[in-house]
PDB file of C-alpha atoms in Angstrom:
ATOM      1  CA  MET A 176     111.901-177.189 -69.422  1.00 77.00           C
ATOM      2  CA  ALA A 177     112.861-177.349 -73.399  1.00 78.00           C
ATOM      3  CA  LYS A 178     116.141-179.625 -74.304  1.00 85.00           C
ATOM      4  CA  PHE A 179     118.518-178.606 -76.655  1.00 87.00           C
ATOM      5  CA  ASP A 180     121.631-180.142 -77.816  1.00 88.00           C
ATOM      6  CA  VAL A 181     125.273-179.072 -77.181  1.00 91.00           C
ATOM      7  CA  LEU A 182     127.911-178.779 -79.518  1.00 90.00           C
ATOM      8  CA  ASP A 183     131.000-178.459 -79.168  1.00 89.00           C
ATOM      9  CA  ILE A 184     133.402-175.600 -81.764  1.00 88.00           C
ATOM     10  CA  ASN A 185     133.936-179.064 -84.027  1.00 88.00           C
ATOM     11  CA  GLY A 186     130.240-179.281 -84.674  1.00 87.00           C
ATOM     12  CA  LYS A 187     129.866-182.236 -82.547  1.00 90.00           C
ATOM     13  CA  LYS A 188     127.267-183.417 -80.006  1.00 90.00           C
ATOM     14  CA  VAL A 189     129.149-183.376 -76.392  1.00 90.00           C
ATOM     15  CA  ASP A 190     125.424-182.828 -74.264  1.00 89.00           C
ATOM     16  CA  THR A 191     122.368-181.948 -73.730  1.00 90.00           C
ATOM     17  CA  VAL A 192     121.023-179.140 -71.477  1.00 89.00           C
ATOM     18  CA  GLU A 193     117.463-178.077 -70.344  1.00 89.00           C
ATOM     19  CA  LEU A 194     116.374-174.333 -70.380  1.00 88.00           C
ATOM     20  CA  SER A 195     113.476-172.472 -68.825  1.00 90.00           C
ATOM     21  CA  ASP A 196     110.260-172.293 -71.049  1.00 90.00           C
ATOM     22  CA  ALA A 197     109.718-169.204 -69.786  1.00 91.00           C
ATOM     23  CA  VAL A 198     112.992-167.483 -71.859  1.00 91.00           C
ATOM     24  CA  PHE A 199     113.112-169.927 -74.804  1.00 91.00           C
ATOM     25  CA  GLY A 200     109.281-171.124 -75.284  1.00 91.00           C
ATOM     26  CA  ILE A 201     107.011-169.191 -74.616  1.00 93.00           C
ATOM     27  CA  THR A 202     104.608-168.412 -77.784  1.00 94.00           C
ATOM     28  CA  PRO A 203     106.271-165.226 -79.610  1.00 94.00           C
ATOM     29  CA  ASN A 204     103.959-161.866 -79.112  1.00 95.00           C
ATOM     30  CA  GLU A 205     104.716-160.344 -82.454  1.00 95.00           C
ATOM     31  CA  LYS A 206     102.959-157.285 -81.555  1.00 97.00           C
ATOM     32  CA  VAL A 207     105.634-156.862 -78.583  1.00 96.00           C
ATOM     33  CA  MET A 208     108.037-158.000 -80.728  1.00 96.00           C
ATOM     34  CA  HIS A 209     107.402-154.757 -83.587  1.00 97.00           C
ATOM     35  CA  ALA A 210     107.279-152.318 -80.748  1.00 97.00           C
ATOM     36  CA  ALA A 211     111.069-153.340 -79.597  1.00 96.00           C
ATOM     37  CA  VAL A 212     112.318-153.006 -83.086  1.00 97.00           C
ATOM     38  CA  VAL A 213     110.469-149.561 -83.499  1.00 97.00           C
ATOM     39  CA  ASN A 214     112.078-148.080 -80.315  1.00 97.00           C
ATOM     40  CA  PHE A 215     115.330-149.281 -81.180  1.00 96.00           C
ATOM     41  CA  LEU A 216     115.327-148.040 -84.764  1.00 97.00           C
ATOM     42  CA  ALA A 217     113.928-144.888 -83.204  1.00 97.00           C
ATOM     43  CA  ASN A 218     116.221-144.482 -80.692  1.00 96.00           C
ATOM     44  CA  GLN A 219     119.518-144.982 -82.916  1.00 96.00           C
ATOM     45  CA  ARG A 220     118.130-141.651 -85.331  1.00 96.00           C
ATOM     46  CA  GLN A 221     120.155-138.741 -84.914  1.00 96.00           C
ATOM     47  CA  GLY A 222     117.726-136.439 -85.482  1.00 95.00           C
ATOM     48  CA  THR A 223     120.292-133.617 -86.901  1.00 96.00           C
ATOM     49  CA  HIS A 224     118.095-132.753 -89.832  1.00 96.00           C
ATOM     50  CA  SER A 225     117.865-129.116 -90.072  1.00 96.00           C
ATOM     51  CA  THR A 226     116.110-126.819 -92.822  1.00 96.00           C
ATOM     52  CA  LEU A 227     116.564-122.924 -92.886  1.00 96.00           C
ATOM     53  CA  THR A 228     113.499-121.017 -92.917  1.00 95.00           C
ATOM     54  CA  ARG A 229     113.259-117.562 -94.726  1.00 94.00           C
ATOM     55  CA  SER A 230     114.413-116.087 -91.910  1.00 93.00           C
ATOM     56  CA  GLU A 231     117.405-117.776 -91.843  1.00 94.00           C
ATOM     57  CA  VAL A 232     118.315-117.693 -95.654  1.00 94.00           C
ATOM     58  CA  SER A 233     120.851-114.998 -96.684  1.00 94.00           C
ATOM     59  CA  GLY A 234     119.223-112.248 -98.617  1.00 92.00           C
ATOM     60  CA  GLY A 235     115.747-111.113 -99.214  1.00 90.00           C
ATOM     61  CA  GLY A 236     115.758-107.578 -97.122  1.00 90.00           C
ATOM     62  CA  ARG A 237     114.333-105.475 -99.664  1.00 93.00           C
ATOM     63  CA  LYS A 238     110.556-106.018-101.145  1.00 95.00           C
ATOM     64  CA  PRO A 239     111.397-106.879-104.734  1.00 95.00           C
ATOM     65  CA  TRP A 240     109.002-104.288-105.996  1.00 96.00           C
ATOM     66  CA  ARG A 241     106.314-102.235-105.143  1.00 96.00           C
ATOM     67  CA  GLN A 242     103.027-103.619-103.835  1.00 96.00           C
ATOM     68  CA  LYS A 243     100.590-102.265-106.325  1.00 96.00           C
ATOM     69  CA  GLY A 244     100.418-100.781-110.205  1.00 95.00           C
ATOM     70  CA  THR A 245     103.203-103.466-111.479  1.00 95.00           C
ATOM     71  CA  GLY A 246     100.472-106.066-112.951  1.00 96.00           C
ATOM     72  CA  ARG A 247     102.703-109.122-110.423  1.00 96.00           C
ATOM     73  CA  ALA A 248     101.534-110.624-107.763  1.00 96.00           C
ATOM     74  CA  ARG A 249     102.577-109.127-104.335  1.00 96.00           C
ATOM     75  CA  GLN A 250     105.653-109.981-102.731  1.00 95.00           C
ATOM     76  CA  GLY A 251     107.553-109.104 -99.829  1.00 94.00           C
ATOM     77  CA  SER A 252     110.782-111.070 -99.787  1.00 95.00           C
ATOM     78  CA  ILE A 253     112.669-113.197-102.719  1.00 95.00           C
ATOM     79  CA  ARG A 254     113.651-115.455 -99.868  1.00 95.00           C
ATOM     80  CA  SER A 255     109.744-116.667 -99.235  1.00 96.00           C
ATOM     81  CA  PRO A 256     109.132-120.348 -99.767  1.00 96.00           C
ATOM     82  CA  GLN A 257     107.595-120.053-103.155  1.00 95.00           C
ATOM     83  CA  TRP A 258     110.750-118.405-104.816  1.00 95.00           C
ATOM     84  CA  THR A 259     113.883-120.513-105.918  1.00 94.00           C
ATOM     85  CA  HIS A 260     116.583-120.408-103.538  1.00 94.00           C
ATOM     86  CA  GLY A 261     113.494-119.354-100.605  1.00 95.00           C
ATOM     87  CA  GLY A 262     113.323-120.315 -97.323  1.00 96.00           C
ATOM     88  CA  ILE A 263     111.965-124.171 -96.680  1.00 96.00           C
ATOM     89  CA  ALA A 264     108.192-123.898 -94.992  1.00 95.00           C
ATOM     90  CA  LEU A 265     107.229-126.246 -92.323  1.00 95.00           C
ATOM     91  CA  GLY A 266     110.706-127.987 -92.805  1.00 95.00           C
ATOM     92  CA  PRO A 267     112.184-130.560 -90.414  1.00 96.00           C
ATOM     93  CA  LYS A 268     114.274-129.058 -87.186  1.00 96.00           C
ATOM     94  CA  PRO A 269     116.685-130.965 -85.008  1.00 97.00           C
ATOM     95  CA  ARG A 270     114.855-133.131 -82.515  1.00 96.00           C
ATOM     96  CA  ASP A 271     115.090-136.375 -80.318  1.00 97.00           C
ATOM     97  CA  TYR A 272     113.450-139.064 -81.792  1.00 97.00           C
ATOM     98  CA  SER A 273     114.137-141.337 -78.759  1.00 96.00           C
ATOM     99  CA  TYR A 274     111.705-142.847 -76.031  1.00 96.00           C
ATOM    100  CA  SER A 275     111.276-145.348 -73.799  1.00 96.00           C
ATOM    101  CA  LEU A 276     109.463-148.824 -73.274  1.00 95.00           C
ATOM    102  CA  ASN A 277     108.407-150.435 -70.259  1.00 95.00           C
ATOM    103  CA  LYS A 278     111.016-152.959 -68.861  1.00 93.00           C
ATOM    104  CA  LYS A 279     108.339-155.623 -68.866  1.00 94.00           C
ATOM    105  CA  VAL A 280     107.357-154.788 -72.429  1.00 95.00           C
ATOM    106  CA  LYS A 281     111.056-155.103 -73.434  1.00 94.00           C
ATOM    107  CA  ARG A 282     111.944-158.528 -71.241  1.00 94.00           C
ATOM    108  CA  LEU A 283     108.904-160.309 -73.731  1.00 95.00           C
ATOM    109  CA  ALA A 284     109.903-159.031 -76.902  1.00 96.00           C
ATOM    110  CA  ILE A 285     113.731-160.543 -76.024  1.00 95.00           C
ATOM    111  CA  CYS A 286     111.772-163.973 -74.459  1.00 94.00           C
ATOM    112  CA  SER A 287     109.510-163.878 -77.538  1.00 95.00           C
ATOM    113  CA  ALA A 288     112.831-163.258 -80.539  1.00 95.00           C
ATOM    114  CA  LEU A 289     114.692-166.456 -77.873  1.00 94.00           C
ATOM    115  CA  SER A 290     111.732-168.154 -78.366  1.00 94.00           C
ATOM    116  CA  ALA A 291     111.021-167.732 -82.008  1.00 94.00           C
ATOM    117  CA  LYS A 292     114.475-168.677 -82.812  1.00 94.00           C
ATOM    118  CA  ALA A 293     114.403-172.017 -80.927  1.00 93.00           C
ATOM    119  CA  SER A 294     111.012-172.981 -82.540  1.00 92.00           C
ATOM    120  CA  GLU A 295     112.829-172.302 -85.913  1.00 93.00           C
ATOM    121  CA  GLY A 296     115.536-174.235 -84.950  1.00 91.00           C
ATOM    122  CA  LYS A 297     117.648-171.309 -85.594  1.00 93.00           C
ATOM    123  CA  LEU A 298     119.119-171.454 -81.914  1.00 94.00           C
ATOM    124  CA  VAL A 299     123.017-172.782 -81.461  1.00 94.00           C
ATOM    125  CA  ILE A 300     123.952-174.054 -78.241  1.00 94.00           C
ATOM    126  CA  VAL A 301     128.011-174.375 -78.308  1.00 93.00           C
ATOM    127  CA  ASP A 302     129.797-175.382 -75.092  1.00 91.00           C
ATOM    128  CA  ASN A 303     132.784-173.109 -75.409  1.00 87.00           C
ATOM    129  CA  PHE A 304     134.054-170.176 -77.640  1.00 87.00           C
ATOM    130  CA  ALA A 305     137.483-171.706 -77.494  1.00 81.00           C
ATOM    131  CA  ILE A 306     139.964-170.263 -79.767  1.00 84.00           C
ATOM    132  CA  ALA A 307     144.078-170.081 -78.888  1.00 82.00           C
ATOM    133  CA  ASP A 308     144.459-166.824 -80.840  1.00 87.00           C
ATOM    134  CA  TYR A 309     143.409-163.884 -82.272  1.00 91.00           C
ATOM    135  CA  SER A 310     142.203-165.653 -85.770  1.00 90.00           C
ATOM    136  CA  THR A 311     139.001-164.938 -88.437  1.00 92.00           C
ATOM    137  CA  LYS A 312     140.084-167.942 -90.086  1.00 93.00           C
ATOM    138  CA  ALA A 313     139.231-169.890 -86.587  1.00 91.00           C
ATOM    139  CA  VAL A 314     135.822-168.230 -86.077  1.00 93.00           C
ATOM    140  CA  VAL A 315     134.782-169.248 -89.863  1.00 93.00           C
ATOM    141  CA  LYS A 316     135.636-172.964 -89.393  1.00 92.00           C
ATOM    142  CA  MET A 317     133.935-173.218 -86.199  1.00 92.00           C
ATOM    143  CA  LEU A 318     130.443-171.497 -88.013  1.00 93.00           C
ATOM    144  CA  SER A 319     131.421-173.692 -90.467  1.00 93.00           C
ATOM    145  CA  ASN A 320     131.342-176.715 -88.773  1.00 92.00           C
ATOM    146  CA  LEU A 321     128.185-175.355 -86.563  1.00 91.00           C
ATOM    147  CA  GLY A 322     126.611-175.504 -90.151  1.00 91.00           C
ATOM    148  CA  VAL A 323     125.635-172.090 -89.913  1.00 91.00           C
ATOM    149  CA  SER A 324     125.910-169.461 -92.077  1.00 89.00           C
ATOM    150  CA  GLY A 325     124.594-165.812 -93.504  1.00 91.00           C
ATOM    151  CA  LYS A 326     123.757-163.383 -90.707  1.00 94.00           C
ATOM    152  CA  THR A 327     124.970-164.580 -87.147  1.00 95.00           C
ATOM    153  CA  LEU A 328     124.623-163.646 -83.911  1.00 95.00           C
ATOM    154  CA  MET A 329     127.288-164.718 -81.467  1.00 95.00           C
ATOM    155  CA  VAL A 330     126.116-164.409 -77.945  1.00 94.00           C
ATOM    156  CA  GLN A 331     128.567-164.755 -74.681  1.00 93.00           C
ATOM    157  CA  ALA A 332     128.509-164.464 -71.221  1.00 90.00           C
ATOM    158  CA  VAL A 333     131.280-162.500 -70.325  1.00 90.00           C
ATOM    159  CA  ALA A 334     133.428-160.623 -73.465  1.00 87.00           C
ATOM    160  CA  ASP A 335     136.176-162.598 -74.784  1.00 88.00           C
ATOM    161  CA  LYS A 336     138.557-160.209 -76.999  1.00 91.00           C
ATOM    162  CA  LYS A 337     140.163-162.812 -79.260  1.00 91.00           C
ATOM    163  CA  VAL A 338     136.335-163.981 -80.099  1.00 91.00           C
ATOM    164  CA  VAL A 339     135.073-160.494 -80.584  1.00 92.00           C
ATOM    165  CA  LYS A 340     137.882-158.754 -82.830  1.00 93.00           C
ATOM    166  CA  SER A 341     138.261-162.238 -85.061  1.00 92.00           C
ATOM    167  CA  ALA A 342     134.519-162.179 -85.692  1.00 92.00           C
ATOM    168  CA  GLY A 343     134.039-158.632 -86.120  1.00 91.00           C
ATOM    169  CA  ASN A 344     136.441-159.000 -89.691  1.00 89.00           C
ATOM    170  CA  ILE A 345     133.297-161.300 -90.854  1.00 93.00           C
ATOM    171  CA  PRO A 346     130.412-160.131 -92.971  1.00 94.00           C
ATOM    172  CA  GLY A 347     127.469-160.579 -91.350  1.00 93.00           C
ATOM    173  CA  VAL A 348     128.492-161.514 -87.701  1.00 94.00           C
ATOM    174  CA  GLN A 349     128.427-160.011 -84.351  1.00 94.00           C
ATOM    175  CA  THR A 350     129.261-160.712 -81.109  1.00 94.00           C
ATOM    176  CA  THR A 351     127.246-159.244 -77.809  1.00 94.00           C
ATOM    177  CA  LEU A 352     126.720-160.301 -74.188  1.00 93.00           C
ATOM    178  CA  ALA A 353     123.617-162.065 -72.673  1.00 92.00           C
ATOM    179  CA  THR A 354     123.351-159.234 -70.343  1.00 90.00           C
ATOM    180  CA  THR A 355     123.266-156.221 -73.002  1.00 90.00           C
ATOM    181  CA  MET A 356     120.855-158.671 -75.579  1.00 91.00           C
ATOM    182  CA  ASN A 357     118.385-156.503 -77.220  1.00 92.00           C
ATOM    183  CA  ALA A 358     115.331-157.657 -79.371  1.00 94.00           C
ATOM    184  CA  TYR A 359     116.337-156.153 -82.843  1.00 95.00           C
ATOM    185  CA  ASP A 360     119.731-157.469 -82.987  1.00 93.00           C
ATOM    186  CA  THR A 361     117.895-161.250 -82.195  1.00 94.00           C
ATOM    187  CA  ILE A 362     115.576-160.265 -84.384  1.00 95.00           C
ATOM    188  CA  ASN A 363     117.579-159.197 -87.342  1.00 94.00           C
ATOM    189  CA  ALA A 364     120.230-162.148 -86.985  1.00 94.00           C
ATOM    190  CA  GLY A 365     119.392-165.364 -89.117  1.00 93.00           C
ATOM    191  CA  THR A 366     121.079-167.662 -86.397  1.00 94.00           C
ATOM    192  CA  LEU A 367     122.142-167.180 -82.924  1.00 95.00           C
ATOM    193  CA  VAL A 368     124.707-169.267 -81.468  1.00 95.00           C
ATOM    194  CA  VAL A 369     125.109-168.979 -77.891  1.00 94.00           C
ATOM    195  CA  ASN A 370     127.487-170.718 -75.313  1.00 92.00           C
ATOM    196  CA  LEU A 371     126.619-172.787 -72.438  1.00 91.00           C
ATOM    197  CA  GLU A 372     127.563-170.082 -70.028  1.00 92.00           C
ATOM    198  CA  ALA A 373     125.480-167.341 -71.565  1.00 92.00           C
ATOM    199  CA  ALA A 374     122.244-169.293 -72.277  1.00 92.00           C
ATOM    200  CA  LYS A 375     122.361-170.122 -68.792  1.00 91.00           C
ATOM    201  CA  LYS A 376     122.591-166.079 -68.082  1.00 92.00           C
ATOM    202  CA  LEU A 377     120.010-165.543 -70.134  1.00 91.00           C
ATOM    203  CA  GLU A 378     117.734-168.082 -68.258  1.00 89.00           C
ATOM    204  CA  GLU A 379     118.892-166.591 -64.951  1.00 88.00           C
ATOM    205  CA  VAL A 380     118.470-162.179 -66.256  1.00 88.00           C
ATOM    206  CA  PHE A 381     115.007-162.877 -68.239  1.00 85.00           C
ATOM    207  CA  ALA A 382     113.189-165.780 -66.531  1.00 77.00           C
TER     208      ALA A 382
END
């Protein structure tokens, strides 16, 4: 079992907690992490790109000149791909880029990402994200007290609207739930700030 210090929102150590090595202490599998990131990014693609083929471009219904006797190359339409303003040959059309990964692969990717953050000292366990009111300043102060800056992912067990909306105004700071975490957000974040309840939930879900 890996041991982690538990801090309060003022950055002071209040306790220690033991978390499962199966989630926070494995050897990160870089190949699986890469596969999870590529899968996530592919699933975000809208696939709405589209170009017009020669049959979809307006005009070109008449043969521009006769087949023989002009000294020029034969042409059947001014909307052929080789013409300016002609159709596009073999261009992109709307398609679905999404695909799914095996559940075990997804789970291994998240555990690898969490373990990598833990081994790098980029995992901060907080006893509670307790802020009295909707206040971006309060979240900024809390992160400052914890010594956290840059890209940050705040993980909760249950969504607290005050924390979500207050953190939403801070560039580079995202919030998520332990049950909906994905490998991409975990890897993309510089530091994970996880409340104690969420850490237990991650242990329960992925161990």
